[in-house]
XYZ file of C-alpha atoms in Angstrom:
718
model
C 10.679 -24.374 38.938
C 11.800 -27.444 40.874
C 10.076 -27.457 44.261
C 9.448 -29.689 47.270
C 5.961 -30.355 45.888
C 7.452 -31.638 42.623
C 10.021 -33.776 44.475
C 7.327 -35.329 46.679
C 5.223 -36.066 43.602
C 8.139 -37.809 41.850
C 8.844 -39.829 45.026
C 5.402 -41.379 44.932
C 5.347 -42.421 41.265
C 5.817 -46.192 40.942
C 4.364 -47.170 37.553
C 5.340 -46.479 33.940
C 2.095 -44.759 32.873
C 2.177 -42.289 35.790
C 5.841 -41.551 35.119
C 5.169 -40.897 31.421
C 2.175 -38.711 32.232
C 4.279 -36.697 34.665
C 7.034 -36.198 32.064
C 4.575 -34.776 29.547
C 3.077 -32.494 32.194
C 6.519 -30.845 32.381
C 7.499 -30.836 28.684
C 5.619 -30.580 25.382
C 4.814 -33.998 23.860
C 6.885 -33.808 20.653
C 7.368 -36.602 18.116
C 11.096 -36.850 18.932
C 10.469 -37.085 22.699
C 7.782 -39.761 22.200
C 10.149 -41.745 19.985
C 12.892 -41.548 22.647
C 10.451 -42.695 25.333
C 9.357 -45.746 23.345
C 12.952 -46.526 22.388
C 14.056 -46.407 26.045
C 11.080 -48.549 27.120
C 12.046 -51.209 24.592
C 15.734 -51.119 25.562
C 15.022 -51.542 29.295
C 11.964 -53.832 29.037
C 13.634 -56.801 30.775
C 15.315 -54.760 33.521
C 14.050 -54.067 37.042
C 15.357 -51.990 39.959
C 16.190 -53.367 43.416
C 12.727 -52.223 44.540
C 11.141 -54.543 41.961
C 9.832 -51.682 39.807
C 10.441 -51.647 36.039
C 13.794 -49.934 35.410
C 12.307 -47.603 32.773
C 10.532 -45.596 35.506
C 13.936 -44.226 36.589
C 15.023 -42.626 33.250
C 11.505 -41.266 32.672
C 11.482 -39.513 36.057
C 15.050 -38.261 35.567
C 13.881 -36.749 32.263
C 10.949 -35.092 34.059
C 13.327 -33.484 36.588
C 15.550 -32.292 33.721
C 12.458 -30.851 32.012
C 11.554 -28.814 35.086
C 15.076 -27.411 35.387
C 15.960 -26.680 31.745
C 13.044 -27.317 29.369
C 15.744 -28.488 26.907
C 14.399 -31.336 24.749
C 17.819 -32.799 23.849
C 18.745 -32.955 27.540
C 15.438 -34.639 28.425
C 15.965 -37.214 25.643
C 19.533 -37.809 26.845
C 18.080 -38.420 30.326
C 15.681 -41.009 28.880
C 18.612 -42.758 27.171
C 21.347 -42.150 29.750
C 21.735 -45.831 30.765
C 20.997 -47.409 27.376
C 24.599 -47.619 26.105
C 26.027 -48.880 29.411
C 23.262 -51.343 30.384
C 22.043 -52.696 27.019
C 23.648 -53.918 23.739
C 22.759 -50.617 22.010
C 25.793 -48.592 20.813
C 26.369 -44.848 20.765
C 26.447 -45.021 16.936
C 22.852 -46.252 16.930
C 21.845 -43.347 19.197
C 23.634 -40.980 16.785
C 21.795 -42.387 13.739
C 18.352 -42.188 15.345
C 18.453 -39.102 17.581
C 21.219 -36.952 16.119
C 24.571 -35.548 17.162
C 23.454 -33.419 20.147
C 21.687 -36.268 21.961
C 24.488 -38.731 21.162
C 27.066 -36.256 22.465
C 25.170 -35.909 25.779
C 24.594 -39.661 26.181
C 28.269 -40.347 25.447
C 29.266 -37.796 28.107
C 26.968 -39.449 30.660
C 28.373 -42.884 29.811
C 31.918 -41.531 30.210
C 31.088 -40.283 33.723
C 30.183 -43.834 34.739
C 33.452 -45.162 33.312
C 35.462 -42.490 35.204
C 33.534 -43.394 38.350
C 34.453 -47.064 37.967
C 38.120 -46.096 37.536
C 38.475 -43.485 40.281
C 36.188 -44.716 43.079
C 37.411 -47.437 45.418
C 35.598 -50.772 45.334
C 32.342 -50.987 47.292
C 33.796 -54.025 49.073
C 36.679 -51.942 50.482
C 36.651 -50.726 54.081
C 38.665 -47.622 53.160
C 36.908 -44.265 53.474
C 35.369 -43.219 50.184
C 36.155 -39.511 50.568
C 39.727 -39.657 49.208
C 38.833 -41.395 45.945
C 35.595 -39.392 45.671
C 37.554 -36.132 45.647
C 39.764 -37.536 42.870
C 36.643 -38.616 40.961
C 35.140 -35.121 41.284
C 38.311 -33.478 39.972
C 38.548 -35.844 36.991
C 34.856 -35.444 36.237
C 35.105 -31.637 36.130
C 38.294 -31.627 34.075
C 37.039 -34.099 31.480
C 33.428 -32.979 30.969
C 33.431 -30.463 28.129
C 29.660 -29.838 28.057
C 28.139 -28.599 31.294
C 24.706 -29.944 30.230
C 26.053 -33.447 30.840
C 26.684 -32.526 34.483
C 23.162 -31.121 34.881
C 21.579 -34.347 33.561
C 23.870 -36.389 35.811
C 22.816 -34.329 38.840
C 19.159 -35.040 38.044
C 20.003 -38.742 37.692
C 21.719 -38.715 41.077
C 18.784 -36.845 42.654
C 16.332 -39.559 41.630
C 18.746 -42.271 42.799
C 18.924 -40.580 46.198
C 15.121 -40.376 46.343
C 14.889 -44.167 45.879
C 17.850 -45.188 48.044
C 15.707 -47.006 50.619
C 15.556 -50.077 48.371
C 19.310 -50.723 48.754
C 21.161 -52.382 51.683
C 22.558 -50.046 54.337
C 26.252 -50.280 53.301
C 25.329 -49.195 49.753
C 23.107 -46.403 51.070
C 26.044 -44.991 53.054
C 28.457 -45.303 50.127
C 26.108 -43.598 47.627
C 25.149 -40.880 50.136
C 28.823 -40.126 50.855
C 29.616 -39.986 47.138
C 26.676 -37.633 46.619
C 27.820 -35.307 49.393
C 31.462 -35.207 48.292
C 31.044 -35.253 44.489
C 27.615 -34.211 43.246
C 26.367 -31.605 45.752
C 29.574 -29.511 45.313
C 29.174 -29.693 41.521
C 25.587 -28.418 41.842
C 26.996 -25.575 43.956
C 29.682 -24.793 41.341
C 26.994 -24.633 38.665
C 24.887 -22.360 40.883
C 21.906 -24.756 41.054
C 21.184 -24.116 44.718
C 17.951 -26.086 44.949
C 19.623 -29.247 43.633
C 22.607 -28.705 45.946
C 20.396 -28.292 49.014
C 18.207 -31.307 48.388
C 21.166 -33.566 47.507
C 22.859 -32.484 50.748
C 19.750 -33.062 52.852
C 19.070 -36.491 51.343
C 22.699 -37.543 51.933
C 22.613 -36.102 55.450
C 19.605 -38.260 56.340
C 21.630 -41.433 55.636
C 25.083 -40.404 56.880
C 24.116 -38.637 60.115
C 20.808 -40.162 61.158
C 21.051 -39.217 64.832
C 21.972 -35.587 64.099
C 19.244 -35.344 61.443
C 16.710 -36.723 63.934
C 17.800 -34.127 66.522
C 17.407 -31.221 64.054
C 14.061 -32.553 62.782
C 12.778 -32.855 66.358
C 13.797 -29.289 67.123
C 12.162 -27.901 63.982
C 9.013 -30.025 64.418
C 8.583 -29.038 68.072
C 9.180 -25.351 67.269
C 7.409 -25.359 63.904
C 4.368 -23.298 64.917
C 6.359 -20.647 66.783
C 8.802 -20.353 63.867
C 5.938 -20.056 61.380
C 4.297 -17.358 63.511
C 7.581 -15.420 63.702
C 8.162 -15.737 59.958
C 4.587 -14.688 59.120
C 4.731 -11.695 61.474
C 8.093 -10.568 60.088
C 6.960 -11.080 56.494
C 3.836 -8.986 57.100
C 5.912 -6.263 58.816
C 8.198 -6.067 55.754
C 5.256 -6.026 53.319
C 3.532 -3.226 55.267
C 6.796 -1.248 55.429
C 7.340 -1.490 51.660
C 3.756 -0.541 50.754
C 3.853 2.443 53.136
C 7.006 3.654 51.403
C 5.726 3.715 47.848
C 6.042 0.096 46.664
C 3.042 -1.423 44.892
C 2.121 -4.972 45.887
C 3.011 -6.085 42.342
C 6.544 -4.683 42.740
C 7.739 -7.386 45.112
C 7.181 -10.887 46.473
C 8.232 -12.182 49.908
C 9.113 -15.863 50.461
C 9.967 -17.314 53.876
C 11.982 -20.425 54.724
C 13.761 -22.340 57.471
C 17.464 -23.064 56.749
C 17.913 -26.524 55.180
C 18.981 -29.389 57.475
C 22.545 -30.102 56.351
C 23.344 -26.392 56.311
C 22.112 -26.112 59.920
C 24.255 -29.113 60.870
C 27.393 -27.677 59.210
C 26.899 -24.355 60.992
C 26.581 -26.196 64.328
C 29.789 -28.136 63.633
C 31.859 -25.180 62.432
C 30.777 -22.885 65.239
C 30.529 -25.522 67.976
C 26.999 -24.369 68.829
C 23.562 -25.855 69.471
C 20.732 -25.423 66.972
C 19.115 -22.539 68.864
C 22.373 -20.582 68.476
C 22.311 -20.731 64.644
C 21.667 -17.098 63.752
C 20.225 -17.543 60.241
C 17.804 -20.366 61.038
C 14.838 -18.217 59.939
C 14.985 -16.306 56.681
C 12.891 -14.397 54.189
C 13.666 -13.715 50.555
C 12.378 -10.543 48.886
C 12.061 -10.617 45.091
C 11.622 -7.406 43.130
C 11.806 -6.105 39.576
C 15.210 -4.402 39.319
C 18.525 -3.931 41.135
C 17.833 -0.322 42.176
C 14.729 -1.454 44.030
C 16.860 -4.076 45.827
C 18.929 -1.297 47.392
C 15.810 0.770 48.211
C 14.371 -2.228 50.069
C 17.678 -2.780 51.884
C 17.681 0.857 53.053
C 14.134 0.623 54.403
C 14.904 -2.612 56.265
C 18.076 -1.237 57.875
C 16.263 1.947 58.899
C 13.436 0.045 60.610
C 15.145 -3.103 61.945
C 18.413 -3.404 63.878
C 20.984 -5.042 61.522
C 23.962 -7.199 62.488
C 26.558 -5.284 60.511
C 29.047 -8.171 60.503
C 26.605 -10.337 58.555
C 25.959 -7.977 55.624
C 27.071 -9.164 52.169
C 26.420 -7.495 48.822
C 26.646 -10.118 46.076
C 24.820 -7.849 43.613
C 27.711 -5.395 43.438
C 30.271 -8.228 43.568
C 28.727 -11.457 42.262
C 29.991 -14.907 43.220
C 31.988 -16.842 40.628
C 29.008 -19.056 39.766
C 26.880 -16.009 38.867
C 24.999 -15.795 42.187
C 23.760 -12.239 42.876
C 21.822 -11.347 46.035
C 22.040 -8.945 48.975
C 22.299 -10.736 52.352
C 21.649 -9.035 55.671
C 20.612 -10.192 59.152
C 18.311 -8.189 61.437
C 16.617 -8.347 64.835
C 12.827 -8.331 65.065
C 11.091 -8.746 68.423
C 12.376 -12.001 69.936
C 14.074 -13.432 66.863
C 16.883 -12.929 64.364
C 16.140 -13.180 60.639
C 18.327 -13.488 57.588
C 17.000 -11.336 54.737
C 17.919 -11.971 51.102
C 17.030 -9.378 48.470
C 17.254 -10.082 44.745
C 15.486 -9.482 41.424
C 13.289 -12.140 39.808
C 15.992 -12.755 37.207
C 18.641 -13.137 39.920
C 16.300 -15.604 41.637
C 16.121 -17.796 38.535
C 19.925 -17.806 38.321
C 20.305 -18.527 42.055
C 17.904 -21.471 41.957
C 18.821 -22.929 38.558
C 22.356 -21.604 37.984
C 23.630 -22.160 34.452
C 20.374 -23.932 33.588
C 18.478 -20.648 34.022
C 20.262 -19.317 30.939
C 18.959 -22.190 28.802
C 15.461 -22.116 30.239
C 14.809 -18.379 30.229
C 17.170 -16.942 27.594
C 18.091 -17.786 24.043
C 21.454 -17.867 22.305
C 24.950 -16.893 23.334
C 26.829 -17.647 26.504
C 25.108 -14.898 28.517
C 28.400 -14.319 30.318
C 28.124 -17.595 32.239
C 31.136 -17.883 34.534
C 31.852 -21.373 35.908
C 34.111 -22.058 38.852
C 35.380 -25.394 37.600
C 38.017 -26.457 40.064
C 38.749 -25.871 43.249
C 38.213 -21.746 52.330
C 36.727 -5.515 82.198
C 39.585 -7.790 80.377
C 41.331 -6.184 77.468
C 44.893 -7.321 78.098
C 44.965 -9.699 75.098
C 43.434 -7.204 72.680
C 45.170 -4.893 70.206
C 44.479 -1.156 70.318
C 42.016 -1.599 67.424
C 40.203 -4.429 69.230
C 40.106 -2.357 72.417
C 38.548 0.576 70.572
C 35.949 -1.607 68.823
C 34.984 -3.130 72.180
C 34.458 0.117 74.047
C 33.143 2.482 71.363
C 29.540 1.283 71.792
C 29.810 1.746 75.559
C 31.164 5.300 75.262
C 29.370 6.812 72.315
C 25.893 5.323 72.096
C 22.651 6.485 73.609
C 21.821 4.661 76.856
C 18.705 2.767 77.941
C 17.679 1.628 81.419
C 16.374 -1.873 82.091
C 15.434 -3.525 85.386
C 15.805 -6.816 87.224
C 12.614 -8.387 88.721
C 13.651 -6.851 92.070
C 13.747 -3.363 90.545
C 17.530 -2.955 90.280
C 18.334 -0.615 87.379
C 21.032 -1.350 84.782
C 22.258 1.093 82.142
C 23.024 -0.414 78.738
C 23.829 1.039 75.290
C 20.914 1.281 72.863
C 20.756 -1.889 70.772
C 21.879 -4.081 73.686
C 20.340 -7.555 73.884
C 19.260 -9.684 76.849
C 22.654 -11.401 77.041
C 24.278 -7.976 77.514
C 21.982 -7.482 80.513
C 22.962 -10.901 81.922
C 26.650 -9.967 81.791
C 25.882 -6.557 83.307
C 24.350 -8.350 86.315
C 27.438 -10.593 86.727
C 29.933 -12.387 84.485
C 28.811 -15.782 85.815
C 25.153 -14.942 85.114
C 26.079 -14.168 81.515
C 28.269 -17.259 81.157
C 25.549 -19.561 82.494
C 22.475 -17.801 81.036
C 20.172 -20.430 79.544
C 16.872 -18.603 78.942
C 15.050 -15.434 79.938
C 11.774 -13.637 80.531
C 11.300 -10.080 79.258
C 8.291 -8.376 80.812
C 7.208 -11.841 82.078
C 7.215 -13.259 78.535
C 9.633 -15.978 77.420
C 12.124 -14.439 74.989
C 15.384 -15.033 73.173
C 18.677 -14.123 74.839
C 19.383 -12.131 71.661
C 16.231 -10.040 71.897
C 16.968 -6.318 71.665
C 15.980 -4.502 74.850
C 13.912 -1.331 75.148
C 13.845 1.360 77.812
C 12.026 0.150 80.934
C 12.062 -3.594 80.138
C 12.034 -5.934 83.143
C 14.376 -8.879 82.544
C 14.749 -12.173 84.408
C 17.655 -14.513 83.564
C 17.436 -18.280 84.107
C 20.832 -19.951 84.518
C 22.235 -23.461 84.257
C 25.042 -25.090 86.275
C 27.758 -24.875 83.622
C 29.334 -22.307 81.321
C 27.638 -22.175 77.902
C 30.070 -21.354 75.094
C 28.438 -19.232 72.385
C 31.149 -18.372 69.879
C 28.724 -17.509 67.062
C 26.942 -14.884 69.212
C 29.927 -12.618 69.842
C 28.931 -10.260 67.008
C 25.345 -10.052 68.287
C 26.075 -8.522 71.714
C 26.811 -4.814 72.160
C 28.728 -4.373 75.440
C 32.445 -4.863 75.957
C 31.843 -6.989 79.067
C 29.699 -9.473 77.158
C 32.066 -9.550 74.184
C 35.239 -10.044 76.220
C 33.730 -12.747 78.469
C 32.284 -14.676 75.516
C 35.615 -14.437 73.698
C 37.425 -15.703 76.803
C 35.045 -18.689 76.994
C 35.628 -19.514 73.334
C 39.390 -19.183 73.694
C 39.276 -21.435 76.779
C 37.393 -24.043 74.801
C 39.962 -23.912 71.999
C 42.784 -24.204 74.574
C 41.113 -27.261 76.085
C 40.817 -28.896 72.655
C 44.444 -27.979 71.914
C 45.618 -29.467 75.220
C 43.876 -32.774 74.477
C 45.052 -32.913 70.861
C 48.643 -32.057 71.865
C 48.916 -35.465 73.583
C 47.854 -37.275 70.402
C 50.077 -35.188 68.122
C 53.182 -35.902 70.226
C 52.216 -39.570 70.726
C 51.799 -40.067 66.965
C 55.225 -38.562 66.209
C 56.936 -40.618 68.936
C 55.065 -43.833 68.105
C 54.008 -44.184 71.750
C 50.728 -44.661 73.609
C 48.916 -41.385 74.491
C 48.819 -42.462 78.148
C 52.640 -42.382 78.301
C 52.765 -38.853 76.844
C 49.975 -37.713 79.186
C 51.932 -39.050 82.161
C 55.107 -37.268 80.992
C 53.201 -33.991 80.575
C 51.872 -34.245 84.134
C 55.242 -35.157 85.669
C 57.176 -32.488 83.807
C 54.734 -29.611 84.202
C 54.997 -28.992 80.427
C 54.485 -25.241 79.931
C 52.367 -24.131 77.013
C 50.982 -27.577 76.314
C 48.005 -26.042 74.509
C 50.420 -24.241 72.140
C 51.766 -27.492 70.667
C 49.082 -27.737 67.894
C 49.612 -24.049 66.987
C 53.357 -23.358 67.274
C 55.667 -25.629 65.272
C 58.837 -24.448 67.052
C 57.257 -25.128 70.436
C 56.205 -28.576 69.155
C 59.797 -29.313 68.086
C 61.027 -28.115 71.471
C 58.678 -30.486 73.300
C 59.875 -33.445 71.179
C 63.474 -32.495 71.915
C 62.799 -32.213 75.647
C 60.991 -35.569 75.757
C 63.813 -37.250 73.784
C 66.425 -35.775 76.137
C 64.479 -37.007 79.180
C 64.036 -40.596 78.057
C 67.629 -40.824 76.749
C 68.747 -40.640 80.381
C 67.099 -44.025 80.881
C 69.292 -46.809 79.442
C 66.201 -48.888 78.632
C 65.255 -46.395 75.911
C 68.634 -46.031 74.185
C 67.817 -48.810 71.730
C 64.433 -47.244 71.041
C 66.021 -43.855 70.336
C 68.669 -45.359 68.041
C 65.939 -46.944 65.914
C 63.673 -43.882 65.791
C 64.591 -40.472 64.479
C 61.952 -37.888 65.267
C 62.695 -35.395 62.523
C 59.567 -33.551 61.450
C 59.120 -33.231 57.689
C 56.974 -30.488 56.158
C 54.581 -31.220 53.299
C 52.393 -28.576 51.638
C 49.215 -29.796 49.939
C 46.236 -27.674 48.823
C 47.204 -24.627 50.865
C 47.835 -26.656 54.048
C 51.174 -27.482 55.682
C 51.484 -30.804 57.532
C 54.399 -31.701 59.811
C 54.950 -35.406 60.371
C 57.623 -38.089 60.676
C 55.708 -40.368 58.299
C 55.052 -40.012 54.569
C 51.930 -37.966 53.803
C 50.477 -38.274 50.295
C 47.072 -36.572 50.534
C 45.042 -34.072 52.584
C 41.227 -34.123 52.549
C 38.456 -32.203 54.309
C 35.868 -34.410 55.970
C 32.277 -33.549 55.081
C 31.085 -33.585 58.711
C 32.331 -29.998 59.163
C 34.399 -28.984 56.085
C 36.271 -25.994 57.588
C 36.731 -22.850 55.525
C 40.104 -21.259 54.818
C 41.417 -19.565 57.966
C 39.206 -21.515 60.407
C 40.689 -23.186 63.496
C 41.597 -26.707 62.314
C 43.046 -30.015 63.492
C 43.935 -33.172 61.584
C 43.942 -36.936 61.980
C 46.151 -39.300 60.008
C 45.041 -42.602 58.503
C 47.148 -44.655 56.065
C 49.314 -41.685 54.960
C 46.214 -39.560 54.379
C 45.417 -36.550 56.542
C 41.754 -35.803 57.375
C 41.134 -32.165 58.337
C 38.369 -31.085 60.760
C 37.208 -27.853 62.356
C 38.327 -27.664 65.983
C 34.707 -27.193 67.075
C 33.551 -30.309 65.173
C 31.760 -32.745 67.499
C 32.864 -35.762 65.434
C 36.493 -34.656 65.589
C 36.269 -34.324 69.358
C 34.935 -37.891 69.552
C 38.019 -38.971 67.593
C 40.185 -37.187 70.177
C 38.377 -39.052 72.964
C 39.106 -42.298 71.059
C 42.839 -41.388 70.908
C 42.965 -41.405 67.083
C 46.454 -40.498 65.690
C 46.870 -36.781 64.947
C 49.355 -34.577 63.087
C 50.369 -30.920 63.276
C 48.623 -28.885 60.561
C 48.298 -25.217 59.682
C 47.092 -23.038 56.830
C 49.935 -22.137 54.478
C 49.411 -18.862 52.689
C 50.845 -19.209 49.207
C 50.986 -16.347 46.760
C 48.991 -17.077 43.637
C 49.030 -14.865 40.552
C 45.826 -14.177 38.622
C 45.716 -14.344 34.822
C 43.225 -13.963 32.014
C 43.784 -16.047 28.864
C 42.145 -16.098 25.459
C 43.158 -19.121 23.401
C 41.905 -20.813 20.247
C 41.177 -24.512 20.065
C 40.114 -26.502 17.029
C 36.572 -27.743 17.050
C 37.551 -31.349 17.688
C 35.924 -33.792 20.035
C 37.461 -33.574 23.504
C 39.707 -30.595 22.673
C 38.519 -28.535 25.635
C 38.743 -31.490 28.041
C 42.317 -32.246 26.909
C 43.318 -28.600 27.325
C 41.794 -28.380 30.832
C 43.554 -31.594 31.854
C 46.846 -30.120 30.613
C 46.280 -26.965 32.700
C 45.622 -29.111 35.792
C 49.017 -30.778 35.226
C 50.593 -27.292 35.226
C 49.032 -26.705 38.698
C 46.729 -24.044 37.299
C 43.461 -23.443 39.204
C 40.705 -22.334 36.845
C 38.191 -19.877 38.316
C 36.012 -19.236 35.239
C 35.672 -20.383 31.659
C 33.715 -19.112 28.659
C 33.525 -20.364 25.078
C 33.080 -17.954 22.194
C 31.186 -18.587 18.966
C 32.560 -20.816 16.212
C 34.080 -19.142 13.167
C 34.008 -20.256 9.574
C 37.336 -22.013 10.165
C 35.807 -24.138 12.915
C 37.934 -22.513 15.582
C 36.514 -21.927 19.031
C 37.780 -19.109 21.224
C 38.116 -20.021 24.871
C 38.465 -17.377 27.598
C 39.805 -18.474 30.995
C 40.474 -16.793 34.313
C 42.876 -18.731 36.498
C 45.428 -18.634 39.311
C 48.924 -20.105 39.415
C 52.130 -19.788 41.410
C 53.997 -18.884 38.195
C 54.884 -15.168 38.381
C 56.741 -15.033 35.038
C 54.121 -14.337 32.362
C 56.561 -15.132 29.523
C 57.442 -18.541 30.977
C 53.734 -19.233 31.435
C 52.966 -18.221 27.844
C 55.567 -20.723 26.587
C 54.170 -23.562 28.744
C 50.577 -22.968 27.639
C 51.659 -22.323 24.046
C 53.118 -25.833 23.865
C 49.550 -27.142 23.909
C 47.382 -24.451 22.358
C 47.542 -21.167 20.443
C 47.602 -18.236 22.890
C 45.754 -15.163 21.555
C 45.899 -12.962 24.657
C 47.463 -13.406 28.125
C 47.553 -10.796 30.918
C 48.165 -10.675 34.648
C 44.860 -9.338 36.021
C 46.464 -8.469 39.365
C 49.100 -6.290 37.631
C 47.897 -4.041 34.810
C 51.491 -3.079 33.909
C 52.478 -6.638 32.962
C 50.127 -6.924 29.983
C 51.660 -8.315 26.821
């Protein structure tokens, strides 16, 4: 399996002989593979990379990465030849004659990706942000690639390019890293190849966010030994627990890891937290032989370690669309919080290698591969349900007693953590708690307390907002105060962004709007980014005020401040200008339902999480903003079986047609060919079209429909 050791080895190969030797250490040295290697060497013999190395080293090492992932000889040969057609006089017909239809088909697909890239991506000389055209490129690439093996080879090609990016000038490094993060890492995720996704993200992260990467690296390096000790202790505790409860040592394997860098960074941006507040920084993965044992292990862990119930996910019972199956839970152990993943060995292969696992470890058939091809005490503000959830732990749980260093006793519910104690002492102590000592030993603020513990809280001079910790505390006082702090932070961000949203609509300087807000005591200023009617009211009030001044009558006659609504990709934007696209920036990439804000640049709206540090810098720089909100649209789910003739590009043409009908495909599976050379294609998809008969006619204009049902309404089957 692809590993950090393998990646490091590939990084340090700089000559043709070593590259060839490495390839044959990963794949059997067949006559066909040797012929492809020599053919590629001859084709690229006069070419060199920017680093000065012979170009042939690149395709050889790409082939070696492919070999590790799939062990598919045709794919490895295609990797060796992937640049031959584009960069040399050799034609695809020559590849077909020498290496056969399968290899030629893969090489042609790889060549087509490069041609789509040239068409869809903006010029490298342009100053425009790449993200908009990169998203278009990704969509076209997914819709037009009929063989998923082409995408896997391309991902391996991009991985090696990212590993050798240092040889290029900085502006090209940034462009390629951004393209990788927006286009290729998400494709690896769609295909379920988590290792490729993670390493592509981390390599891109190191070029795009150098300062943030340096900060995370410093934290992990300086805390490396303590984290390793915690992981080792927890891993041994789990192993001992399993053996004591009837598991043989051969029945399971425990792997530990620290969350990968870009994932840590995204969590910090989405939650608005520091790195030591990321709850799943430390994790172990337990591999076992069958699914029943997975649940037995889960039961033992929950019985012996305090779980965070809000962070439990069962992807074995309900798998993700890309085939990912694993149980996730998060538990307390001593002074740390650990994420625990439990899966079978087979699930592990699928999780790491995605669709490629089915080629490498199984033979024949589709193995039910599902691909997601296209594309989120202060109770007065709480509902009755919220009130009950806040107080039930206080009322109905067994109590413990803990003490301050002076001997003052505090009663807390069992399962309470140090931060609960800090809030029990005083709200300000909890709000400003920075670190602690438990029984004179430095501990985490999320450490679970035991009867008789002596706790000392160290505070700072300012309120520390910890939105991601709300689910970790047990007392209502801690929960309500932390929620108030988070809400106050959101209100502050809203108040600042309200100035820019109004200024953008009015075409005025933010300083003028800020002055008007202050002079007019504008009520509910922080509601402007959240309430469209309130926003309209503020515009009307401002217009009425300035119309009293004769100097502004000409200005008002030339400007009409009528807000227009535009819905794109499940988001509704209100603006006076024309909006033609909405994109999520990769610095935080908010999920559906998250608190969001948006900036406008050349008729394109860039969406950020409200907690995103980069977005808040843009607010400080007075960048133009627009009103945005999630727009819940009702989509209907369908399952389709259709037949398509076994012609080149038939599937790609059909998928492109479905995209034009605004159909979002969630999974696709091809059946076996029949004697009549007809392929059966099964699709699951969503669309706004509720009329199944109208939909059947639209799809039937392009392809023969065998079976079409509404999966969200069993009574509408036809």
